[in-house]
mmCIF file of C-alpha atoms in Angstrom:
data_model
loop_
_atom_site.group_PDB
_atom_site.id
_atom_site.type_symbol
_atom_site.label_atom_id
_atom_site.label_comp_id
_atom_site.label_asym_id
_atom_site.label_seq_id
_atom_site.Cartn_x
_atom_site.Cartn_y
_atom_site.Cartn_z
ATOM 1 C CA UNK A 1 4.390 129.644 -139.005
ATOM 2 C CA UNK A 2 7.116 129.059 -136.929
ATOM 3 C CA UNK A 3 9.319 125.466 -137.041
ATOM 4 C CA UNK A 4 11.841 123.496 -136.190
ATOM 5 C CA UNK A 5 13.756 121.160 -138.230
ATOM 6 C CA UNK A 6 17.072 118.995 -137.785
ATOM 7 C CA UNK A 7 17.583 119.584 -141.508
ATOM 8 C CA UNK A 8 18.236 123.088 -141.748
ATOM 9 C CA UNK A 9 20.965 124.663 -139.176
ATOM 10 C CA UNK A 10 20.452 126.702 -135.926
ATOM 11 C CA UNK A 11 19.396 130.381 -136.662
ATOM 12 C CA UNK A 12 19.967 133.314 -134.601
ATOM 13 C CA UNK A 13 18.518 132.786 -131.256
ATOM 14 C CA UNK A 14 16.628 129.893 -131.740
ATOM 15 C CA UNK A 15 19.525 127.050 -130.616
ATOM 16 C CA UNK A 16 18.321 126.287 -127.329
ATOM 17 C CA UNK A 17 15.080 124.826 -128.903
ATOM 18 C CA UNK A 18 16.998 121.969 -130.057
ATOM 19 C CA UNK A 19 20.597 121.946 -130.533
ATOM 20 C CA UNK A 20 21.671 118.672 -130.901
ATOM 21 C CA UNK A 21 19.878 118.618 -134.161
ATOM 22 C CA UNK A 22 19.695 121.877 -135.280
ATOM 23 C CA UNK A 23 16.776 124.783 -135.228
ATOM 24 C CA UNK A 24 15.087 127.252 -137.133
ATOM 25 C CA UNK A 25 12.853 129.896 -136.549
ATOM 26 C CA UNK A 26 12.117 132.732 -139.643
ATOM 27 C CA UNK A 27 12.563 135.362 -137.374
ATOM 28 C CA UNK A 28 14.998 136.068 -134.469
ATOM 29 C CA UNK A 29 13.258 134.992 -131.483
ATOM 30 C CA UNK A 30 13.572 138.431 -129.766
ATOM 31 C CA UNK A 31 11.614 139.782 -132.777
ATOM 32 C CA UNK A 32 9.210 137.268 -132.802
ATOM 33 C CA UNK A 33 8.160 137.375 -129.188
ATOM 34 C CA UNK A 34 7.637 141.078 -129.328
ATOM 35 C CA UNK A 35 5.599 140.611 -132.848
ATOM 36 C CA UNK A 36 3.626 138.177 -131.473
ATOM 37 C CA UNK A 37 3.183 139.928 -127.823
ATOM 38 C CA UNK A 38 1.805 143.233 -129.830
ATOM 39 C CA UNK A 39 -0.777 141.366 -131.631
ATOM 40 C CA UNK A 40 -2.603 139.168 -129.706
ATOM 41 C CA UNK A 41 -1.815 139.783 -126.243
ATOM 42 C CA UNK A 42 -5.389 140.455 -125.782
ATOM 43 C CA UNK A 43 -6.409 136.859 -127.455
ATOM 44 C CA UNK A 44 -7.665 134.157 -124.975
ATOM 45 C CA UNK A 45 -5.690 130.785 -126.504
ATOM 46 C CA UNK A 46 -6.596 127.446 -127.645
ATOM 47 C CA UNK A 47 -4.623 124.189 -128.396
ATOM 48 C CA UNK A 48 -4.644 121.892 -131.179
ATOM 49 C CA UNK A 49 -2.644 118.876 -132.398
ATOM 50 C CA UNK A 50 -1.689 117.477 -135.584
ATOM 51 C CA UNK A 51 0.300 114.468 -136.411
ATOM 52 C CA UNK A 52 1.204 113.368 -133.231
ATOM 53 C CA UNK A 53 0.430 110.027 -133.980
ATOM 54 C CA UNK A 54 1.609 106.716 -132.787
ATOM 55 C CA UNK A 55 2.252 109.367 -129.602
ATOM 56 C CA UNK A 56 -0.752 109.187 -127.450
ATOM 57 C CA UNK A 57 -2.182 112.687 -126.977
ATOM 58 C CA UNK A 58 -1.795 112.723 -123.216
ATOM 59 C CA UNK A 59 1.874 112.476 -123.591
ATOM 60 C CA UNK A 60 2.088 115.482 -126.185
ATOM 61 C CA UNK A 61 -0.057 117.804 -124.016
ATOM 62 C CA UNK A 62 1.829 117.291 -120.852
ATOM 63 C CA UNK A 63 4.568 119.481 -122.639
ATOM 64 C CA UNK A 64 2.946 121.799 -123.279
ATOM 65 C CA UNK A 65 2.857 124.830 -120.717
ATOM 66 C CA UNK A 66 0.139 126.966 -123.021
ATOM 67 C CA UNK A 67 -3.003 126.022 -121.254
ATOM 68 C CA UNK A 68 -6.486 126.406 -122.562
ATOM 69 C CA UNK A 69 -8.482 129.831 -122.153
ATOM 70 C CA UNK A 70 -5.025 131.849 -120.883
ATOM 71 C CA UNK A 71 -4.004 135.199 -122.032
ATOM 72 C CA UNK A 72 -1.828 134.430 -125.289
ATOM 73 C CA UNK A 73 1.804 134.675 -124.383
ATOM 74 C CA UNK A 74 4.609 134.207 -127.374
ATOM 75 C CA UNK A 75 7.256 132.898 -124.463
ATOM 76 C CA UNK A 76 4.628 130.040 -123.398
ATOM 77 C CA UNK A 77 4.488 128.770 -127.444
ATOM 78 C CA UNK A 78 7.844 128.619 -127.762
ATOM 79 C CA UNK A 79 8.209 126.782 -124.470
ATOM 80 C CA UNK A 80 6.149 124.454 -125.792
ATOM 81 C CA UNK A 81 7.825 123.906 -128.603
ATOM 82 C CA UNK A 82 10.601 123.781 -127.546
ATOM 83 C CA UNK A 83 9.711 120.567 -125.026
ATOM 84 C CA UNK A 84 8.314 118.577 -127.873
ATOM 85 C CA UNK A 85 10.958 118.830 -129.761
ATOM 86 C CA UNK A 86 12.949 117.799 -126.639
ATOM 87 C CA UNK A 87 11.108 114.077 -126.593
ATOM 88 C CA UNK A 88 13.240 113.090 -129.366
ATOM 89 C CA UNK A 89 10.291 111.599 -131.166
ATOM 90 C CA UNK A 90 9.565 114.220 -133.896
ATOM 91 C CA UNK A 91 11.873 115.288 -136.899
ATOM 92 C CA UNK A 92 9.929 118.724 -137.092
ATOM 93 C CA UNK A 93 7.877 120.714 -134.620
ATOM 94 C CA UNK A 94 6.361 123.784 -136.146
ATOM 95 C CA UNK A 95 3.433 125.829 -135.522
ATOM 96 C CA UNK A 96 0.391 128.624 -137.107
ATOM 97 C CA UNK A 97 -1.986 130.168 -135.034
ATOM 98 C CA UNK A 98 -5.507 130.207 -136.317
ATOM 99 C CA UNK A 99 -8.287 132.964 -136.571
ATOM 100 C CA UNK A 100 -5.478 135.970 -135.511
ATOM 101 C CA UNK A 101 -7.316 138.214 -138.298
ATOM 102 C CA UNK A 102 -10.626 137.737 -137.046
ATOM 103 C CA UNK A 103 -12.491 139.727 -134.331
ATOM 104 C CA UNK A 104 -12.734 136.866 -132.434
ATOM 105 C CA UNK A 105 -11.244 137.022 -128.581
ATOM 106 C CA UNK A 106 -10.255 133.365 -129.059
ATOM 107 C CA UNK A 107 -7.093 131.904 -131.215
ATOM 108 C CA UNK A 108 -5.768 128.969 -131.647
ATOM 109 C CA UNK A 109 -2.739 127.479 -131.475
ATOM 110 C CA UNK A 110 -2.018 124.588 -134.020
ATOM 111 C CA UNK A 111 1.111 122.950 -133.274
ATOM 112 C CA UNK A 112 2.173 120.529 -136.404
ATOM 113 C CA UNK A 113 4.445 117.717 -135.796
ATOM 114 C CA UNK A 114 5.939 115.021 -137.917
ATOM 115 C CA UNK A 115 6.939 111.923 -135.837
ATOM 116 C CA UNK A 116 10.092 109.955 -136.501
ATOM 117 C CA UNK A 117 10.720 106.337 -136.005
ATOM 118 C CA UNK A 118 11.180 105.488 -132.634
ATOM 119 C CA UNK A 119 12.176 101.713 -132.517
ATOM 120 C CA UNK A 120 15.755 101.205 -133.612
ATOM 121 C CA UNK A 121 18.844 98.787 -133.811
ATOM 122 C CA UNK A 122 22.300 99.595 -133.433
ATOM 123 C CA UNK A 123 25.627 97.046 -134.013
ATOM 124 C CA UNK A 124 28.925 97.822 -133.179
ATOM 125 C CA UNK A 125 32.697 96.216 -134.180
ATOM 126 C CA UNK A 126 35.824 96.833 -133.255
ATOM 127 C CA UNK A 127 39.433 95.676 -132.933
ATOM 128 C CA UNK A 128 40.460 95.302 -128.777
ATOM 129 C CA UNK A 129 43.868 94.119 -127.580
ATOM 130 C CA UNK A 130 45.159 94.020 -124.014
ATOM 131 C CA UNK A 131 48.458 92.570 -122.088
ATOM 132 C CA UNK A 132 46.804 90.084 -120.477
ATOM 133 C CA UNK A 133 44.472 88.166 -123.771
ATOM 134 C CA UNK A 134 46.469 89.813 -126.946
ATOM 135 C CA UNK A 135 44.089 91.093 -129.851
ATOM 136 C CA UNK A 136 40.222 90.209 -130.312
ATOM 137 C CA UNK A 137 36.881 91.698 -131.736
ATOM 138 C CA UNK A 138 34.640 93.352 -129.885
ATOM 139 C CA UNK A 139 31.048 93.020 -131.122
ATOM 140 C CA UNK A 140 27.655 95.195 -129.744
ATOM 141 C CA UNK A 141 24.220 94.724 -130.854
ATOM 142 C CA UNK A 142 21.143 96.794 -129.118
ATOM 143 C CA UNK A 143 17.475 97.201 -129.980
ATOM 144 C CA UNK A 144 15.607 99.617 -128.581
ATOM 145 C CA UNK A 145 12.145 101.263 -128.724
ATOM 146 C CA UNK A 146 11.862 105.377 -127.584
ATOM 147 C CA UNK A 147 7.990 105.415 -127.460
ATOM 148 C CA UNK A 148 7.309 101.993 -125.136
ATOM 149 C CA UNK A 149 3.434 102.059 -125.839
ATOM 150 C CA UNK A 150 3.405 105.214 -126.773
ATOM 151 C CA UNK A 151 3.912 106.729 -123.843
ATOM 152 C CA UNK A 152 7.851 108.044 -124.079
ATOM 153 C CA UNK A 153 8.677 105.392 -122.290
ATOM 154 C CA UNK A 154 11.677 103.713 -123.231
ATOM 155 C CA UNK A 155 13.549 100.228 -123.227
ATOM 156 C CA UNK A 156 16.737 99.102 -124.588
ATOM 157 C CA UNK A 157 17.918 95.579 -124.745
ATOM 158 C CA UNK A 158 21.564 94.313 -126.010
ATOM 159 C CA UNK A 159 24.649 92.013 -125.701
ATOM 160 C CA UNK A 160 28.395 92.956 -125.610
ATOM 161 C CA UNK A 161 31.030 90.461 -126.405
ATOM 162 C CA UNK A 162 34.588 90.343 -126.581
ATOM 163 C CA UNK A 163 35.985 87.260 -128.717
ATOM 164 C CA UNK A 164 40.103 86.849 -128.359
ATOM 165 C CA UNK A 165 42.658 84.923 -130.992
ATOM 166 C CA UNK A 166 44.630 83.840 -128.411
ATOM 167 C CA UNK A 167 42.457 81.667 -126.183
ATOM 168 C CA UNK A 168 39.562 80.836 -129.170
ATOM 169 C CA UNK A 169 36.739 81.912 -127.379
ATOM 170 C CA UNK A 170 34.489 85.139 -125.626
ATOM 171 C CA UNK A 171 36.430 86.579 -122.761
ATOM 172 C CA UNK A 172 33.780 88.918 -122.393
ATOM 173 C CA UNK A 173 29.639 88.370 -122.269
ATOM 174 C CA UNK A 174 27.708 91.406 -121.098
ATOM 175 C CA UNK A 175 23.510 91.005 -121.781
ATOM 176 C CA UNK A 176 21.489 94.024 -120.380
ATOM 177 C CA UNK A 177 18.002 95.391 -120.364
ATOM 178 C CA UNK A 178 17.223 99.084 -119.496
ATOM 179 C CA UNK A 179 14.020 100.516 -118.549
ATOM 180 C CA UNK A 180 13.520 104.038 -118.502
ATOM 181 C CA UNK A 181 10.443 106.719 -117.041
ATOM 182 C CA UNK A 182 10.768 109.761 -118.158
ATOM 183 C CA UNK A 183 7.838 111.297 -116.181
ATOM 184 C CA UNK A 184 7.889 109.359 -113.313
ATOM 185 C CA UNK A 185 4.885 110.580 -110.682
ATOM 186 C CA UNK A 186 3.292 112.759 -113.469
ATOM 187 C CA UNK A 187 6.708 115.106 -112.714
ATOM 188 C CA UNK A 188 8.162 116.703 -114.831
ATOM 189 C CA UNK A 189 12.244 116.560 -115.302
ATOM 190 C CA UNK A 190 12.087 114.051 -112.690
ATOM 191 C CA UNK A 191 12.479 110.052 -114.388
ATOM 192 C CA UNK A 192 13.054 106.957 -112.867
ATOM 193 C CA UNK A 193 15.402 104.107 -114.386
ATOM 194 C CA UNK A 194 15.637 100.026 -114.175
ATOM 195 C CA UNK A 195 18.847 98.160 -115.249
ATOM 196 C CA UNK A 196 19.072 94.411 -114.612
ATOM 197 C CA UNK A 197 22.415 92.729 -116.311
ATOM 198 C CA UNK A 198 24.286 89.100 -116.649
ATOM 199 C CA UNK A 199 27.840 89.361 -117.288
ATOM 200 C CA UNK A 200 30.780 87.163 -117.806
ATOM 201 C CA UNK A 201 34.634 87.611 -118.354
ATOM 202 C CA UNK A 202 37.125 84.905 -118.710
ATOM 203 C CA UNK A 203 40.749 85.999 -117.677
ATOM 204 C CA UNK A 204 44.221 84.050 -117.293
ATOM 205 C CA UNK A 205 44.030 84.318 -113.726
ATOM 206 C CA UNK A 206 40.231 84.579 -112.633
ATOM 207 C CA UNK A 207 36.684 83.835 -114.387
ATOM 208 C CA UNK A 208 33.738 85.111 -112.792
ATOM 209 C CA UNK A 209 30.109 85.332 -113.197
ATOM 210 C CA UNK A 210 27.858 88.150 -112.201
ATOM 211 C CA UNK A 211 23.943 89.163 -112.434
ATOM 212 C CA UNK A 212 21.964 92.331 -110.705
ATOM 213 C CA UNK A 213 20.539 95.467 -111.269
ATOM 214 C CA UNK A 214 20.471 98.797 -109.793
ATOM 215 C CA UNK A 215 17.145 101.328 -109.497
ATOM 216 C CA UNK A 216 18.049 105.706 -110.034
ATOM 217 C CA UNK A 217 16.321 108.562 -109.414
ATOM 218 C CA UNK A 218 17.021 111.675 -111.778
ATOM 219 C CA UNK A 219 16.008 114.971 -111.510
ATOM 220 C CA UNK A 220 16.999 117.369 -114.128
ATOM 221 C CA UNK A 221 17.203 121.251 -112.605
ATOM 222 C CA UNK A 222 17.990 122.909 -115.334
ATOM 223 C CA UNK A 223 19.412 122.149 -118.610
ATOM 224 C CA UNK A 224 22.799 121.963 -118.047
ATOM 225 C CA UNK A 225 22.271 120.212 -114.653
ATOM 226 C CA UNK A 226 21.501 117.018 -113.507
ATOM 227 C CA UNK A 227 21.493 114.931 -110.770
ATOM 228 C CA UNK A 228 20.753 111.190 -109.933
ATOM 229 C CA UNK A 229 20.320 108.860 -106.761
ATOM 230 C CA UNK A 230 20.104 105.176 -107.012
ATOM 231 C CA UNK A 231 21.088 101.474 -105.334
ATOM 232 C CA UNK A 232 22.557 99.030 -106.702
ATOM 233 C CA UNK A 233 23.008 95.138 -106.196
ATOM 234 C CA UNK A 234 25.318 92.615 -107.716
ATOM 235 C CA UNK A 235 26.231 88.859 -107.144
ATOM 236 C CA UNK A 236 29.334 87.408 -108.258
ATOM 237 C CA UNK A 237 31.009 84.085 -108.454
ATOM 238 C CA UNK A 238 34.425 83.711 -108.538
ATOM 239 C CA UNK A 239 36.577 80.397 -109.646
ATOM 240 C CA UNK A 240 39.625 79.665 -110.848
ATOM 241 C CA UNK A 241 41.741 82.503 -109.183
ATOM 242 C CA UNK A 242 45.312 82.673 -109.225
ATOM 243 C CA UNK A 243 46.369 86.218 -108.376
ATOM 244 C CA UNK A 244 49.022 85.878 -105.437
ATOM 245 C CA UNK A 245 49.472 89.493 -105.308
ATOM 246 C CA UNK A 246 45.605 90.529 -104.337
ATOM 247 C CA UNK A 247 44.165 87.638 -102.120
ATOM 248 C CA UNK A 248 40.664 86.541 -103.044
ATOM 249 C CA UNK A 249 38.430 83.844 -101.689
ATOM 250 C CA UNK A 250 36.466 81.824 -104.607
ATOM 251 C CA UNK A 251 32.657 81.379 -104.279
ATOM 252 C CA UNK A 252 29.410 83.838 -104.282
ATOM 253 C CA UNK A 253 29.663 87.198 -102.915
ATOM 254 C CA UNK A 254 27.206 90.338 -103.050
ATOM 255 C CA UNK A 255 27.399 93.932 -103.152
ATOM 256 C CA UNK A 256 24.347 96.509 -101.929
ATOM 257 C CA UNK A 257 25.285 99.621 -102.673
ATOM 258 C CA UNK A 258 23.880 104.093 -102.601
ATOM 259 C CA UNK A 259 25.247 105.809 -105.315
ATOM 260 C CA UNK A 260 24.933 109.454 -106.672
ATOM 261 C CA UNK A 261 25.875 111.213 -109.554
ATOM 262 C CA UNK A 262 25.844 114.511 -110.901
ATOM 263 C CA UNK A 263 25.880 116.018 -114.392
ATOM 264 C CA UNK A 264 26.979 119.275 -115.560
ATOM 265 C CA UNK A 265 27.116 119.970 -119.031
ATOM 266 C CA UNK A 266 27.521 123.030 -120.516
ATOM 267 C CA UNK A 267 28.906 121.466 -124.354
ATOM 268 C CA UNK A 268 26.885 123.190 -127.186
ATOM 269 C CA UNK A 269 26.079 119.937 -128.830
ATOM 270 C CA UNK A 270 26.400 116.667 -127.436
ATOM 271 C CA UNK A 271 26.703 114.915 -130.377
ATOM 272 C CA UNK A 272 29.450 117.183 -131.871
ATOM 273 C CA UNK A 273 30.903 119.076 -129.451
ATOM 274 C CA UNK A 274 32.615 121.888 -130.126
ATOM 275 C CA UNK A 275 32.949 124.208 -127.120
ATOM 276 C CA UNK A 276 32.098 123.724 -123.500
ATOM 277 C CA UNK A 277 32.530 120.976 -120.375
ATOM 278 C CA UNK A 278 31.270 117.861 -119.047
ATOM 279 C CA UNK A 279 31.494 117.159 -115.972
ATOM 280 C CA UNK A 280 30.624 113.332 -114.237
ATOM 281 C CA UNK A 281 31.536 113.087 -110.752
ATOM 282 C CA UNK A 282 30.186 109.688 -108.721
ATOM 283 C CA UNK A 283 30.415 108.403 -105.857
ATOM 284 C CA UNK A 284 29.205 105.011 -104.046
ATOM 285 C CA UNK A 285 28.804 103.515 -100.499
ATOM 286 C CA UNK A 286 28.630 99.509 -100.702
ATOM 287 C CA UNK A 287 27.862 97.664 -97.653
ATOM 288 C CA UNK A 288 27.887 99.036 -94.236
ATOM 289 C CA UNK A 289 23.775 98.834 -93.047
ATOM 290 C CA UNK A 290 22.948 97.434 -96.390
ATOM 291 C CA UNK A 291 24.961 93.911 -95.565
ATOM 292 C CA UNK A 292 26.384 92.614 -98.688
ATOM 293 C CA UNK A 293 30.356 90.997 -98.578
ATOM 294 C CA UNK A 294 32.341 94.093 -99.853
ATOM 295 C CA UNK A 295 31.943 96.996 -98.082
ATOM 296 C CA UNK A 296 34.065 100.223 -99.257
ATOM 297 C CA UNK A 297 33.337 103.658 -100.714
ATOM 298 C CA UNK A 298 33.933 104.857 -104.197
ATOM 299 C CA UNK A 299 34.546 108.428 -105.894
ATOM 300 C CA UNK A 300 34.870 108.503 -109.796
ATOM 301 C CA UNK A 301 35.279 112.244 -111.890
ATOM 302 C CA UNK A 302 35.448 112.369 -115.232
ATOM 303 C CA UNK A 303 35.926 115.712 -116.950
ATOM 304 C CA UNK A 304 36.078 116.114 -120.673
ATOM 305 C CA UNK A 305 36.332 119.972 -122.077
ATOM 306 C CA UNK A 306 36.663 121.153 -125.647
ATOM 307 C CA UNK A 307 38.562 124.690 -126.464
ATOM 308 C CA UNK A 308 37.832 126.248 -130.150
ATOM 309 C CA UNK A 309 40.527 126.266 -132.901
ATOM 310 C CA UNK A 310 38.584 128.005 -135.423
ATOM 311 C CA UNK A 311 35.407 127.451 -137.183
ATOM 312 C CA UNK A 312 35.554 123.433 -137.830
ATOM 313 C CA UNK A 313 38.531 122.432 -135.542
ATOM 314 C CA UNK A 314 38.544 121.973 -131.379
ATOM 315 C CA UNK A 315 41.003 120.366 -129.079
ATOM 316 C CA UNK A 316 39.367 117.895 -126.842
ATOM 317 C CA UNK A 317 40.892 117.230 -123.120
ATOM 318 C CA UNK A 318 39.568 114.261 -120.853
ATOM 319 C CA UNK A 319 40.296 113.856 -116.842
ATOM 320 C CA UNK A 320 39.659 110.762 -115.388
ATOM 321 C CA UNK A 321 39.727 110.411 -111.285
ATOM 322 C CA UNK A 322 38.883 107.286 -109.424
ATOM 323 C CA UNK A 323 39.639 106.295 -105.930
ATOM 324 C CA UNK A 324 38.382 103.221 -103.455
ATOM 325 C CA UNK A 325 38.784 102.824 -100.012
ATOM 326 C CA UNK A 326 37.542 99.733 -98.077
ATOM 327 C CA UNK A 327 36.180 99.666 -94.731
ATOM 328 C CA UNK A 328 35.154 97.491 -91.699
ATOM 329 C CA UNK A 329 36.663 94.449 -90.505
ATOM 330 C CA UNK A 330 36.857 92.041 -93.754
ATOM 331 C CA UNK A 331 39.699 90.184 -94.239
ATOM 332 C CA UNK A 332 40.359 91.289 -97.589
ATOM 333 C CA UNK A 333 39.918 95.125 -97.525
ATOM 334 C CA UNK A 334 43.076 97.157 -98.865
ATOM 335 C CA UNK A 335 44.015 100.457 -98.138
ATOM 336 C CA UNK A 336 42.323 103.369 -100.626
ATOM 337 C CA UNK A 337 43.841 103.436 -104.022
ATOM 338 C CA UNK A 338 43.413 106.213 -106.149
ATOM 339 C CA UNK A 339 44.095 106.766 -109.809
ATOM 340 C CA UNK A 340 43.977 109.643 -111.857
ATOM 341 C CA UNK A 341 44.139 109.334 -115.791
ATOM 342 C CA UNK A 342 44.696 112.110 -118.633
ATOM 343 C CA UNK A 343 43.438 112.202 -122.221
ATOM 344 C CA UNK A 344 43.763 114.190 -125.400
#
């Protein structure tokens, strides 16, 4: 039997099954596929499950790319494998195959899962200090379930807050609720995402209030590539502002706006990196034919890269670029600024 398991560590060739929490396979894959190949390449295949549950079966099946009655092919099992491993919702995925020293022209393939928990909650605190509000805490709290009706669907709910010692109270509320699709339209690699959001900052020279949501597309071509197109909306009231420098009318104001990202990541493990790139660039297009108050266009990158300094050392580098440029005829655009930021 063949398995994977975030408790032992990644083994010859079998990584890519599942790097972020580390693989094993008994044999080097190379071997294995050829063992495998030799012996029952003449074997029709079946498909069995055990211990998917609170999955539903549907959902389990779907990733797998060894279909009932085909020739058996060793790459096909460890595809499969490999993809439900990928849901996040299992702490092992292993596998036997049944009947492969009988005469029979059928086998079957038992793959043998043990689930993990899937609902979870996560709080965060820190120290914060800026120029403008001195030193505060910063506070997170988030639940979240992985396996929405168990279907893979997920949603995450939480609140952000930043409380300062100078002014006595939150200068900071963010609440947010995120709905994701990971198959969305029975595709595969292609999900679908919801955000909808309150927030709230207090400053010495503005408060403002602001609620929306935005709606993104992502398609993931391979596994080191992504890419994402989405719209978002936001309303905002502004009181209470001061700044002479940047002129700013008080009152509601909303922004439509196209956005697109893409993701390249070539890190070895997210989690822990400790080779490889990441690479964010974004960019935005507010207003214009979607109406809205502010209309300008927006291009973020943010590179991060981490060289090798021996077996358990790396040094990390971090890019950020950002520019805005405002357009049209409203009496408040600026010229483009751009920024660009380094970090070690």
């Amino acid at each position: 039997a063949f398995g994977t398991d975030r408790r032992r560590q990644p083994l010859g060739l079998a990584a890519p099954v599942g790097a972020e929490r580390g693989v094993v396979v008994d044999l080097p894959l190379a071997v294995a596929v050829d063992d495998l190949e030799n012996g029952l390449a003449e074997h029709r295949v079946g498909v069995d499950l055990e211990g998917f549950e609170p999955v539903l079966e549907k959902v389990i099946r779907r990733e797998i790319v060894v279909r009932e009655g085909d020739w058996f092919r060793a790459s096909e099992v460890f595809a499969s494998q490999r993809n439900i491993y990928s849901t996040g919702l299992f702490t092992n995925v292993g596998y036997s195959i049944v009947g492969e020293r009988e005469r029979s022209p059928e086998v079957r393939i038992r793959f043998e899962l043990e689930p993990d928990k899937t609902n979870w909650v996560g709080v965060k605190l820190g120290y914060t200090y800026s120029e403008s509000t001195g030193s505060g805490l910063r506070f997170e709290v988030a639940w979240g379930d992985d396996n929405l009706w168990g279907n893979l669907q997920r949603l995450e709910v939480g609140a952000n807050f930043v409380y300062t010692f100078r002014t006595s109270r939150f200068e900071e509320e963010l609440y947010q609720a995120i709905y994701r699709e990971p198959w969305l339209l029975s595709v595969r690699n292609l999900s679908g995402r919801v955000r909808l959001f309150f927030q709230r900052e207090r400053r010495p020279t503005y408060n403002f209030d602001s609620f929306g949501g935005d709606l993104s597309l992502e398609q993931r071509f391979y596994d080191w590539l992504t890419g994402a197109l989405g719209f978002r909306y936001a309303r905002v009231n502004l009181w209470e502002y001061t700044n002479p420098e940047l002129p700013q009318e008080e009152g509601y104001s909303s922004t439509s706006a196209l956005f697109a990202r893409v993701g390249l990541d070539t890190r070895d493990d997210p989690f822990d990196p400790h080779s490889g790139v990441y690479l964010l660039p974004f960019g935005e297009y507010a207003g214009g034919f979607m109406g809205g108050d502010n209309h300008f266009y927006k291009i973020t990158a943010d590179l991060s890269g981490h060289i090798p300094l021996g077996e358990h050392a790396s040094l990390a580098l971090r890019a950020i670029d950002a520019g805005v440029a405002a357009f049209g005829e409203h009496p408040h655009n600026r010229p483009g600024r751009w920024n660009v930021e380094w970090k070690m």
